[in-house]
Short mmCIF file of C-alpha atoms and ligand atoms in Angstrom, two decimals:
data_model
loop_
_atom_site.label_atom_id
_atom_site.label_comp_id
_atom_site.label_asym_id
_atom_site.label_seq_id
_atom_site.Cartn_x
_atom_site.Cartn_y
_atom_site.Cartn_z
CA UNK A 12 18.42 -40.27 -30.58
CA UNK A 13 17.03 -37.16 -29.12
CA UNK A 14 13.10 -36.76 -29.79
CA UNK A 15 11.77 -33.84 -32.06
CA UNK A 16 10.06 -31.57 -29.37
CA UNK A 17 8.39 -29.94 -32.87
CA UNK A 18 6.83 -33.25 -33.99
CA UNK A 19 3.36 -32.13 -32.83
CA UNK A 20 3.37 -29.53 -35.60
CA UNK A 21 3.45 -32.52 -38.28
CA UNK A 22 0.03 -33.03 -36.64
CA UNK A 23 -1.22 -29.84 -37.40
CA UNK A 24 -0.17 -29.77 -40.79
CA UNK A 25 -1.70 -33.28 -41.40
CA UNK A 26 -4.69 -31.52 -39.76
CA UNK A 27 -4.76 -28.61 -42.26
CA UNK A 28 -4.57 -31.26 -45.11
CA UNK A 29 -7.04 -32.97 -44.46
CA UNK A 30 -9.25 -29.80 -43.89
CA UNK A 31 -7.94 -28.86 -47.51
CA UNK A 32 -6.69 -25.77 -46.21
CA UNK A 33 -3.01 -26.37 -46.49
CA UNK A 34 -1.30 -24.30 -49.12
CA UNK A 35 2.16 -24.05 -50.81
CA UNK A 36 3.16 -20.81 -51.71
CA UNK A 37 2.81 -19.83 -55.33
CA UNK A 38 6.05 -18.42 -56.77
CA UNK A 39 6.00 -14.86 -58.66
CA UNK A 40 8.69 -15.20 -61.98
CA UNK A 41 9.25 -11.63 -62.66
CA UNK A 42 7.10 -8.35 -61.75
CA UNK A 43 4.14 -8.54 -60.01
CA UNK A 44 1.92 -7.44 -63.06
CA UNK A 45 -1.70 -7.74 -64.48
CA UNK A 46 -1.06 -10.57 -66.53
CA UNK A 47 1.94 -12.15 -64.80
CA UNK A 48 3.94 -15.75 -64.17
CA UNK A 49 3.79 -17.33 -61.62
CA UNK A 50 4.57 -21.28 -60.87
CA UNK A 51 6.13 -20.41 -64.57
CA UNK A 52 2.28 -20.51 -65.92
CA UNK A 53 1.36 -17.36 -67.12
CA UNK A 54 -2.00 -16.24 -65.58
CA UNK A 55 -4.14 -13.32 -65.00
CA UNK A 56 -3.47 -12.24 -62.21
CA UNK A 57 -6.49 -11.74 -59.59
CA UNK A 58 -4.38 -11.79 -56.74
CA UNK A 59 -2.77 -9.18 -55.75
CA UNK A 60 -2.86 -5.66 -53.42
CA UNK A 61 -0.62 -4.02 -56.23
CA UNK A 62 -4.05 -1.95 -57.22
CA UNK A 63 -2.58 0.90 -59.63
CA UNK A 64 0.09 -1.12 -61.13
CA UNK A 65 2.51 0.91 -59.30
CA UNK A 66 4.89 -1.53 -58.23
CA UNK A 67 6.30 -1.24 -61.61
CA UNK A 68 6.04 2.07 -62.38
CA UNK A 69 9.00 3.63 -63.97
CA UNK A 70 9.00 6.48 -62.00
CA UNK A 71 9.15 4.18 -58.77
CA UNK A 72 12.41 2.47 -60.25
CA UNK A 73 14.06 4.86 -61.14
CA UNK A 74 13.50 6.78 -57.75
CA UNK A 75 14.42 3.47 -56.15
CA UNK A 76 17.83 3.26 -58.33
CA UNK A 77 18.83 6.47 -57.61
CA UNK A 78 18.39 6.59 -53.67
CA UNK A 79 20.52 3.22 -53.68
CA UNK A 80 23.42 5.17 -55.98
CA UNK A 81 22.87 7.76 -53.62
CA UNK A 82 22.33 6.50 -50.07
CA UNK A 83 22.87 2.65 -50.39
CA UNK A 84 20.67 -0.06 -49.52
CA UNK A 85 20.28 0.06 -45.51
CA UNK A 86 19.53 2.46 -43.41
CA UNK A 87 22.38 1.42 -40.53
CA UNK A 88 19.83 1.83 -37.36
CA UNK A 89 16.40 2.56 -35.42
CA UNK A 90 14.75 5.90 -36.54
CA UNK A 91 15.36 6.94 -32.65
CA UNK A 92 19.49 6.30 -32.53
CA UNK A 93 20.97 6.66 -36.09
CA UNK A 94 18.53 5.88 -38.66
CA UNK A 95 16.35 8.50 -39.23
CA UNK A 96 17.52 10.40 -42.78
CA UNK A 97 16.48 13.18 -44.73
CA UNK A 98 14.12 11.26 -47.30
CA UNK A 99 12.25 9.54 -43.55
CA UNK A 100 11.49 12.70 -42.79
CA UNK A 101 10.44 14.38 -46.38
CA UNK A 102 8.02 10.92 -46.65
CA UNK A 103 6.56 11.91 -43.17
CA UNK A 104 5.93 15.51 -44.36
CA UNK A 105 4.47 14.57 -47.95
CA UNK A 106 1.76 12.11 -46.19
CA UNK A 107 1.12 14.50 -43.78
CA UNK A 108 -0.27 17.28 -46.49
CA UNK A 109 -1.83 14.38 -48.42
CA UNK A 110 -3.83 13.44 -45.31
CA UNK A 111 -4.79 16.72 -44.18
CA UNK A 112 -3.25 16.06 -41.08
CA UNK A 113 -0.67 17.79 -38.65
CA UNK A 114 1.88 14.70 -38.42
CA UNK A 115 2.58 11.36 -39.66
CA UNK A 116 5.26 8.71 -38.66
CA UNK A 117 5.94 5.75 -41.00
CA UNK A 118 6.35 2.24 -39.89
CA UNK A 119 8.17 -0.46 -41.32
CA UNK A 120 4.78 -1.82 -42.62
CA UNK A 121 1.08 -1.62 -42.15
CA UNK A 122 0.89 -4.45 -39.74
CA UNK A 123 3.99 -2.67 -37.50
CA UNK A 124 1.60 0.55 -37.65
CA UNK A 125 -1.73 -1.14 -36.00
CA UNK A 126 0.26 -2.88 -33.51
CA UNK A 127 2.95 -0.26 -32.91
CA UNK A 128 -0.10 1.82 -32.23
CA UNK A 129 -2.43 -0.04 -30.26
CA UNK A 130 -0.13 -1.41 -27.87
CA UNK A 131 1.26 2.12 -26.74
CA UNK A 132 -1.64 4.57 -26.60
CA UNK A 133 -3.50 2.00 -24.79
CA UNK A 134 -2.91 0.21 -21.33
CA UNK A 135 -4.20 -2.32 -19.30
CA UNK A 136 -7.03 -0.24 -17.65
CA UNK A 137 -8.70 0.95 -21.07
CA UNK A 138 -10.74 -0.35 -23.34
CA UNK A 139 -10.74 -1.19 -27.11
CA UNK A 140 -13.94 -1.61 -28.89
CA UNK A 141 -13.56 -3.42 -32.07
CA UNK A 142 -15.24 -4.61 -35.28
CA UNK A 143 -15.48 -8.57 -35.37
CA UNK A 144 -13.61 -8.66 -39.11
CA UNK A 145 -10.21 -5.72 -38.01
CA UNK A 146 -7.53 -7.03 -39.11
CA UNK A 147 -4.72 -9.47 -37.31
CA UNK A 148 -2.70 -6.02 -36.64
CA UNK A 149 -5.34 -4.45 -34.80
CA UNK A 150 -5.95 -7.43 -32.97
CA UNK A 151 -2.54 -8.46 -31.96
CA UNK A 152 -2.10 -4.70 -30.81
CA UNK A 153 -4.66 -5.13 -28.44
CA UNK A 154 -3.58 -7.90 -27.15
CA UNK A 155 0.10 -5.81 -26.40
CA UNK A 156 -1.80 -3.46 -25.17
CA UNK A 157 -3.71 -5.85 -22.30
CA UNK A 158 -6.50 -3.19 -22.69
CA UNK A 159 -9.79 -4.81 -22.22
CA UNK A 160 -11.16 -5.67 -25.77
CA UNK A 161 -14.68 -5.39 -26.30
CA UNK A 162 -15.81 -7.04 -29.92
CA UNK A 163 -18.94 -5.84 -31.70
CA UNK A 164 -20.35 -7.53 -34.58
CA UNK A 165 -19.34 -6.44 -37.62
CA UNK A 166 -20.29 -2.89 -38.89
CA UNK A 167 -23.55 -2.97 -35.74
CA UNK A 168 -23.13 0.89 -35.04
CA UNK A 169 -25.46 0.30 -31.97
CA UNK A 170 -24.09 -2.80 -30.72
CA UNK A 171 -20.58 -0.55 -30.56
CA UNK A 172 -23.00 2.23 -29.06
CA UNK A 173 -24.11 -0.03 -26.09
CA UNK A 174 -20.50 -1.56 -25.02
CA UNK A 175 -18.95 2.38 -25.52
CA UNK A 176 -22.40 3.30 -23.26
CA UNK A 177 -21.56 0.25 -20.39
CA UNK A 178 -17.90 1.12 -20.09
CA UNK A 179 -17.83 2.94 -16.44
CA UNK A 180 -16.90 6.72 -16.89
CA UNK A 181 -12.53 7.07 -16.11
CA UNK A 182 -10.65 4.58 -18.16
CA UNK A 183 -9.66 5.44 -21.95
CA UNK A 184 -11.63 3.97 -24.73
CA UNK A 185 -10.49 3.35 -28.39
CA UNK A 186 -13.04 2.46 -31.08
CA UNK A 187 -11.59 1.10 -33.95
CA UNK A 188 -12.48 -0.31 -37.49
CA UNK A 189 -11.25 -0.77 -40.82
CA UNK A 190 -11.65 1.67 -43.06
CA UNK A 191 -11.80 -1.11 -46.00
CA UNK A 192 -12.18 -4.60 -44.68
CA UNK A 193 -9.66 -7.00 -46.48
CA UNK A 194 -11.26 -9.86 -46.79
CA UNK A 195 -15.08 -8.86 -47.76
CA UNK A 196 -14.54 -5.46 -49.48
CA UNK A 197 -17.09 -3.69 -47.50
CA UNK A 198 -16.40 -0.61 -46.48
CA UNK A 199 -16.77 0.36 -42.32
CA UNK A 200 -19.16 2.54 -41.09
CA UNK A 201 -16.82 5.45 -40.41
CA UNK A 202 -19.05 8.58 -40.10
CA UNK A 203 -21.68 7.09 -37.71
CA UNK A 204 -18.63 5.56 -35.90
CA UNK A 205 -17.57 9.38 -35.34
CA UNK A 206 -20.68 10.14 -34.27
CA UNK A 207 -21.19 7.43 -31.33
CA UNK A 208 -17.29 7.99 -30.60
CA UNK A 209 -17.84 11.64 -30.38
CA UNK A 210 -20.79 10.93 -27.61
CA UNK A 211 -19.01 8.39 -25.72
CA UNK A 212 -15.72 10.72 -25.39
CA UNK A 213 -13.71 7.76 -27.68
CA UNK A 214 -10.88 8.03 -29.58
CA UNK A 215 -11.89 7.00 -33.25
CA UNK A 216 -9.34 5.06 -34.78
CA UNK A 217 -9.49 3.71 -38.87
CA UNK A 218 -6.90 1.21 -40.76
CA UNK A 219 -7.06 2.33 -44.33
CA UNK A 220 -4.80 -0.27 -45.47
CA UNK A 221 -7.21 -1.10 -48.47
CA UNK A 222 -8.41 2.28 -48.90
CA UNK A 223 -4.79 4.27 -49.68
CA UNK A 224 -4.75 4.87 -52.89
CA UNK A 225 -8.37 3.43 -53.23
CA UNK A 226 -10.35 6.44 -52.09
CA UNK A 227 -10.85 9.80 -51.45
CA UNK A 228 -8.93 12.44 -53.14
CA UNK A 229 -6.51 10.96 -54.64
CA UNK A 230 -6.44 8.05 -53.04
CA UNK A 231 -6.19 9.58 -49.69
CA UNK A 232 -8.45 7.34 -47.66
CA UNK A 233 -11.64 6.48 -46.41
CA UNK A 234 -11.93 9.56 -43.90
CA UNK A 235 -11.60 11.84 -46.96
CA UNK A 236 -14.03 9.73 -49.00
CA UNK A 237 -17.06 10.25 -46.23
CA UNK A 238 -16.23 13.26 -45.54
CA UNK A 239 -15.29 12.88 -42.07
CA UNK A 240 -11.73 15.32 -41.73
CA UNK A 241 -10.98 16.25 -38.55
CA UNK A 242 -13.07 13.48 -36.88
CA UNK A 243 -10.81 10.48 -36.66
CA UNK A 244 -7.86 11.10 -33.91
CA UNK A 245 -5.60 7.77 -35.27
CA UNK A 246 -5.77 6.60 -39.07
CA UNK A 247 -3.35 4.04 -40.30
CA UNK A 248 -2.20 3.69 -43.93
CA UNK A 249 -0.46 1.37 -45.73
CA UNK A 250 2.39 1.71 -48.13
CA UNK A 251 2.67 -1.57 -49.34
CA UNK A 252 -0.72 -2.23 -51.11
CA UNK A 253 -2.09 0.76 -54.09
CA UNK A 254 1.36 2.49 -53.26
CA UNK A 255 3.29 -0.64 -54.58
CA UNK A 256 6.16 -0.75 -51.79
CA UNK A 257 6.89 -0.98 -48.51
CA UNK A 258 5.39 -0.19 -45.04
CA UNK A 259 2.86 1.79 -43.07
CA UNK A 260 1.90 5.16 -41.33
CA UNK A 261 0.29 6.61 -38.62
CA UNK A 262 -1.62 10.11 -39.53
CA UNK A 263 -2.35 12.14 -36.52
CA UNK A 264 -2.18 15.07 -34.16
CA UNK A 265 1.50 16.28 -33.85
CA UNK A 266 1.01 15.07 -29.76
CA UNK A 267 0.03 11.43 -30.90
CA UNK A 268 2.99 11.16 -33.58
CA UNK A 269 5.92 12.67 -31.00
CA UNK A 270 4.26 10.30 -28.63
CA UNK A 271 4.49 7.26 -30.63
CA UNK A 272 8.51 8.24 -31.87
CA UNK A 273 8.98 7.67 -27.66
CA UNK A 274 6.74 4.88 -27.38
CA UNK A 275 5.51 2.98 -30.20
CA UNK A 276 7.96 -0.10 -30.10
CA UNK A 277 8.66 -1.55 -33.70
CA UNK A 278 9.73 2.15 -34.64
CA UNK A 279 12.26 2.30 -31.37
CA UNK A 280 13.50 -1.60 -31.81
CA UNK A 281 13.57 -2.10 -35.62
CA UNK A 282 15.04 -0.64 -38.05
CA UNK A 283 13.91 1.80 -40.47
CA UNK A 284 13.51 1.46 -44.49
CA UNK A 285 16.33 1.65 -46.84
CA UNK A 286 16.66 4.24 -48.89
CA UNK A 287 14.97 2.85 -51.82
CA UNK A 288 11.72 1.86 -50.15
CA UNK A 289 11.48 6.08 -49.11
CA UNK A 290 12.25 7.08 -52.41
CA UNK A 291 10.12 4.64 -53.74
CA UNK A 292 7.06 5.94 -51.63
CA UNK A 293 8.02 9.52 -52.33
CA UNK A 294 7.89 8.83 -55.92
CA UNK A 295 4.41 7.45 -55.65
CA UNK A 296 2.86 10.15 -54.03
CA UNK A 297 3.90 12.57 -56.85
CA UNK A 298 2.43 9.96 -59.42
CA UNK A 299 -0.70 9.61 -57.08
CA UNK A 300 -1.63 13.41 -57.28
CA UNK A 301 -0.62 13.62 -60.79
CA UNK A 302 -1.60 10.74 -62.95
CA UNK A 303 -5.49 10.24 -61.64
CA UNK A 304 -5.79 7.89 -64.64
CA UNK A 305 -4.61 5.26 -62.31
CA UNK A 306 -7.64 5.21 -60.00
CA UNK A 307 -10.26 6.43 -63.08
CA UNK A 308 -9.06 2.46 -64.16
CA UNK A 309 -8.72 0.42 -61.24
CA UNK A 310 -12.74 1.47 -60.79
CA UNK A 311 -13.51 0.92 -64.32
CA UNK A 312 -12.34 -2.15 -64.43
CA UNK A 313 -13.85 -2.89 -60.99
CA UNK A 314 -17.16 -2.40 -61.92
CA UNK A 315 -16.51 -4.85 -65.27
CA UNK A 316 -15.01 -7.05 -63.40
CA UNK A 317 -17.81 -7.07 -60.55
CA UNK A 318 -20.89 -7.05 -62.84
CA UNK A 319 -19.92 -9.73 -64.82
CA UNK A 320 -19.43 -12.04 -61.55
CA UNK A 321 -22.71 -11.18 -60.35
CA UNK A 322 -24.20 -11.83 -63.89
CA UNK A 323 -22.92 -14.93 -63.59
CA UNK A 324 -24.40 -15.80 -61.05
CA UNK A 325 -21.55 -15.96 -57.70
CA UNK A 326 -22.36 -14.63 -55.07
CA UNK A 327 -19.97 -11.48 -54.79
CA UNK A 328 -21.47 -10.32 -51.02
CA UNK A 329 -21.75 -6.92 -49.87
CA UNK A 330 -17.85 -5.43 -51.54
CA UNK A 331 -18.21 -1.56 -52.16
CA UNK A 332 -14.40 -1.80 -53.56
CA UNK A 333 -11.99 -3.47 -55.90
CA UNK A 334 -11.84 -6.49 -53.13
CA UNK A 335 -14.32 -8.46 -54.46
CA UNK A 336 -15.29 -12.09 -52.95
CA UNK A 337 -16.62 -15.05 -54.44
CA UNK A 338 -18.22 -17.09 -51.89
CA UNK A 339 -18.37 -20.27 -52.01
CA UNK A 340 -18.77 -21.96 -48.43
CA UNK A 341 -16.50 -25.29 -47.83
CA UNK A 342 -12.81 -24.48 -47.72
CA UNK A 343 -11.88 -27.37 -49.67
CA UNK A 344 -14.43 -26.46 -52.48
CA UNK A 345 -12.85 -22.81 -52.77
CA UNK A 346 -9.08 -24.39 -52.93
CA UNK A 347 -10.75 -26.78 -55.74
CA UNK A 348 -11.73 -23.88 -57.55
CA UNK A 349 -8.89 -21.93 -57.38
CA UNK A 350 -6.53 -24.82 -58.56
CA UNK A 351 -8.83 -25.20 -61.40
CA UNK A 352 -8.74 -21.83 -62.50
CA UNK A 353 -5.04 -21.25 -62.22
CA UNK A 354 -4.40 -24.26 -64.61
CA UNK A 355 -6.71 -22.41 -66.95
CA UNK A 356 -4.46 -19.25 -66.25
CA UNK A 357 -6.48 -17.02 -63.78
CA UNK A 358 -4.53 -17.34 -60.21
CA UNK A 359 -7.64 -16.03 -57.78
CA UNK A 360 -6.74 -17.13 -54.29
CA UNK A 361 -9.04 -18.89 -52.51
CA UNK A 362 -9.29 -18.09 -48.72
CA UNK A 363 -10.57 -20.20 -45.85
CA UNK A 364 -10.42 -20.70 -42.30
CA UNK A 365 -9.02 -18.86 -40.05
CA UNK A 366 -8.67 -15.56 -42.47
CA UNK A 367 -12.48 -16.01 -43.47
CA UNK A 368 -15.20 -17.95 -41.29
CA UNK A 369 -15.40 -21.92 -41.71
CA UNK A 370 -18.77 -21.94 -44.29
CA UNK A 371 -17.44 -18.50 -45.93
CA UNK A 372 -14.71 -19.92 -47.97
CA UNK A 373 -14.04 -17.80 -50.68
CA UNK A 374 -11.94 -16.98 -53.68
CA UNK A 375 -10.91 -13.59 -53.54
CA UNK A 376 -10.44 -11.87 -56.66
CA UNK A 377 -8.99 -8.20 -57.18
CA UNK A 378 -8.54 -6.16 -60.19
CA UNK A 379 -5.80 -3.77 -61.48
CA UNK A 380 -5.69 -0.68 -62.87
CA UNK A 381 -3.49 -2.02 -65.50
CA UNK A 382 -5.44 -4.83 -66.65
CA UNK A 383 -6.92 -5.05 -70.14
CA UNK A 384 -10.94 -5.87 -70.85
CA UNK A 385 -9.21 -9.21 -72.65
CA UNK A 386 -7.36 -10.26 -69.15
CA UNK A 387 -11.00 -9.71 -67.34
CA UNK A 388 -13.27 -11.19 -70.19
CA UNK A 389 -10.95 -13.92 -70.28
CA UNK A 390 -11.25 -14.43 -66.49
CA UNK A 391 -14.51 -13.99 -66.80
CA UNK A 392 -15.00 -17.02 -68.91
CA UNK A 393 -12.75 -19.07 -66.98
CA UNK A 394 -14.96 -18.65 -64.02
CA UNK A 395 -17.87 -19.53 -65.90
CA UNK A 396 -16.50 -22.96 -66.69
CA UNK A 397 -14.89 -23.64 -63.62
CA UNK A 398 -18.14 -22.58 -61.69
CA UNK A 399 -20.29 -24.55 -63.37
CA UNK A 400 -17.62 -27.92 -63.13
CA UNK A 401 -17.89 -27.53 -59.47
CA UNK A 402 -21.60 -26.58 -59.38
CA UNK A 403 -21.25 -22.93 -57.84
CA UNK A 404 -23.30 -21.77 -60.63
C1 PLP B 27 -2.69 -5.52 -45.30
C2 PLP B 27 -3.32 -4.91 -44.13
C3 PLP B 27 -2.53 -4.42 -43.08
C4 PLP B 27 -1.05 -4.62 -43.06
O1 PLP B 27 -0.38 -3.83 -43.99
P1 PLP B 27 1.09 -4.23 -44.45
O2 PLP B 27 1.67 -2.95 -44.92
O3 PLP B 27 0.94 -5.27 -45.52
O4 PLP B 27 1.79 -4.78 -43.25
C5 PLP B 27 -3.17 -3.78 -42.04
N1 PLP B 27 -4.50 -3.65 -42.01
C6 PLP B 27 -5.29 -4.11 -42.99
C7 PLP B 27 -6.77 -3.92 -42.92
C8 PLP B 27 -4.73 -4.77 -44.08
O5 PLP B 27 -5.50 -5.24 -45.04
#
């Protein structure tokens, strides 16, 4: 009988079990909502990107519906060959006025936009200096690039000052943070970033991923939010978080956008979104600028939510956004937790190693716009129970 060259994964996932950080996937029943099923237990739901409820929005749907009547459900190609259609192109424009920006190209998701990115307007003689906690899509685009990467500790605006000050005059340098980091909440430390870029002669690059349809104007991003138009060459978006669908974009000059149609590679080699992902994303723009009572919520019920953690007594770290982390230190203490509270119907994910260091286990708990002060009181008195069983409080 032939041997499994795969056995050695069995290992690892032993491994993981025994570190308690193995996880089966919870499975959503319906529509990813406020108070929603999943595991067929319903639960408030703590979980999830879907910020302004707009995943189910009507308005979404029904654009959605229509473009597949219309257009059909695949888009046939690449955007560079045959797949490139009207509603691409209308998206592109409508993000492009919403950022203040000359251009935008959309990716096939957030994580395709960082690495798409990265990888092209970098080579192997530059350098990419880059927070600690960027995400895996910044990361992995460095990597494509074989730039040298240069990590400073997170948000340490003069430890980023000092590598951008040792790099030898000639080769290209990128500096690069989030804009919203995902897994603490804390927001980057764009305008002095600008500033030490601006001396150094670096291109300033932030992933807003958390931030679209966070803040700023309308929802339009960190960069808006300090202040800082006009100062950040690159900024990345995503479409699949507060805009409830599907992908990511790139929000530039009009030279870095035609460059990146010729040479970013996941928009030559795969293919672009179906019609009702555009219309989709269309449709939420036009509900972004003109139902604000979307964002007025999700913070309302952020600061609820947050102030009644930290009256509590968990320790909530340093979040300045709806991300908010309980930390709790051993991985198999936060999985514990989370377990517990999901059988008493709040589903708050608890994170551990590698997303989050080893002793920063965490569970990370998000609000919506859309949920009521019953769903959060209620959570809230879950946690109290459950945080006293296991002695976090
Ligand atoms: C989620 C996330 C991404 C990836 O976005 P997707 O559209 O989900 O692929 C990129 N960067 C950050 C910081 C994120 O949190």
């Amino acid at each position: 009988m032939r041997v499994d060259p795969l056995a050695y994964l069995s290992d690892e996932l032993e491994n993981l079990k025994q570190q308690g950080l193995y996880r089966k996937l919870r499975i959503l029943d319906g529509e990813p909502l406020a108070h929603a099923s999943f595991d067929h237990r319903s639960v408030v739901n703590l979980s999830s990107n879907n910020y302004l409820g707009l995943a189910t929005h009507p308005k979404l749907k029904q654009a959605a519906l229509d473009a597949v009547e219309k257009f059909g459900v695949g888009s046939g190609a690449v955007r560079t060959i045959a797949g490139t259609m009207e509603m691409h192109m209308e998206l592109e424009r409508r993000l492009a006025a919403f950022k203040h920006v000359e251009s935008v190209v959309v990716f096939q998701s957030g994580f395709a936009a960082n690495a798409g990115t990265v990888s092209s307007v970098l080579g192997k003689d530059d350098f990419i200096v880059s927070d600690a906690l960027n995400h895996a899509s910044i990361i992995d685009g460095a990597r494509l690039s074989r730039a040298t990467i240069k990590v400073f500790p997170h948000k340490d605006v003069a430890a980023a000052r000092q590598i951008l000050r040792d790099i030898p005059a000639g080769p290209k340098k990128l500096l690069i943070t989030d804009g919203v980091f995902s897994m603490d909440g804390d927001l980057g430390p764009v305008p002095d970033l600008c500033r030490i870029a601006e001396e150094y002669g670096a291109i300033m690059m932030v992933d807003d991923a958390h931030a679209s349809g966070v803040f700023g104007k309308h929802g339009s991003g960190t960069v808006d939010h300090f202040g800082c138009h006009g100062r950040v060459d690159i900024q990345v978006g995503t479409l699949s978080k507060a805009i409830g669908v599907l992908g990511g974009y790139v929000a530039g000059s009009r030279a870095l956008i035609d460059f990146l149609y010729h040479r970013a590679r996941p928009f030559l080699f795969s293919t672009s979104h179906p019609p009702a992902v555009t219309a989709a994303c269309i449709a939420a723009l036009d509900v972004l600028e003109s139902e604000p009572e979307h964002i007025e919520r999700l913070w309302a019920n952020t600061r609820f939510l947050k102030d009644g953690l930290r009256a509590l007594g968990f320790n909530t770290g340093h979040s300045e956004s709806p991300i908010t982390p309980v930390i709790v230190g051993e991985a198999s203490r936060a999985m514990a937790m989370s377990d517990k509270l999901f059988a008493k119907g709040v589903f708050a994910q608890g994170i551990g190693f590698p997303t989050v260091a080893r002793d920063q286990a965490r569970l990370r708990v998000m609000p919506m716009a859309t949920h009521t002060r019953e769903d959060l009181q209620y959570a809230l008195d879950m946690f109290e129970q459950v945080g006293k069983e296991v002695g976090v409080i």
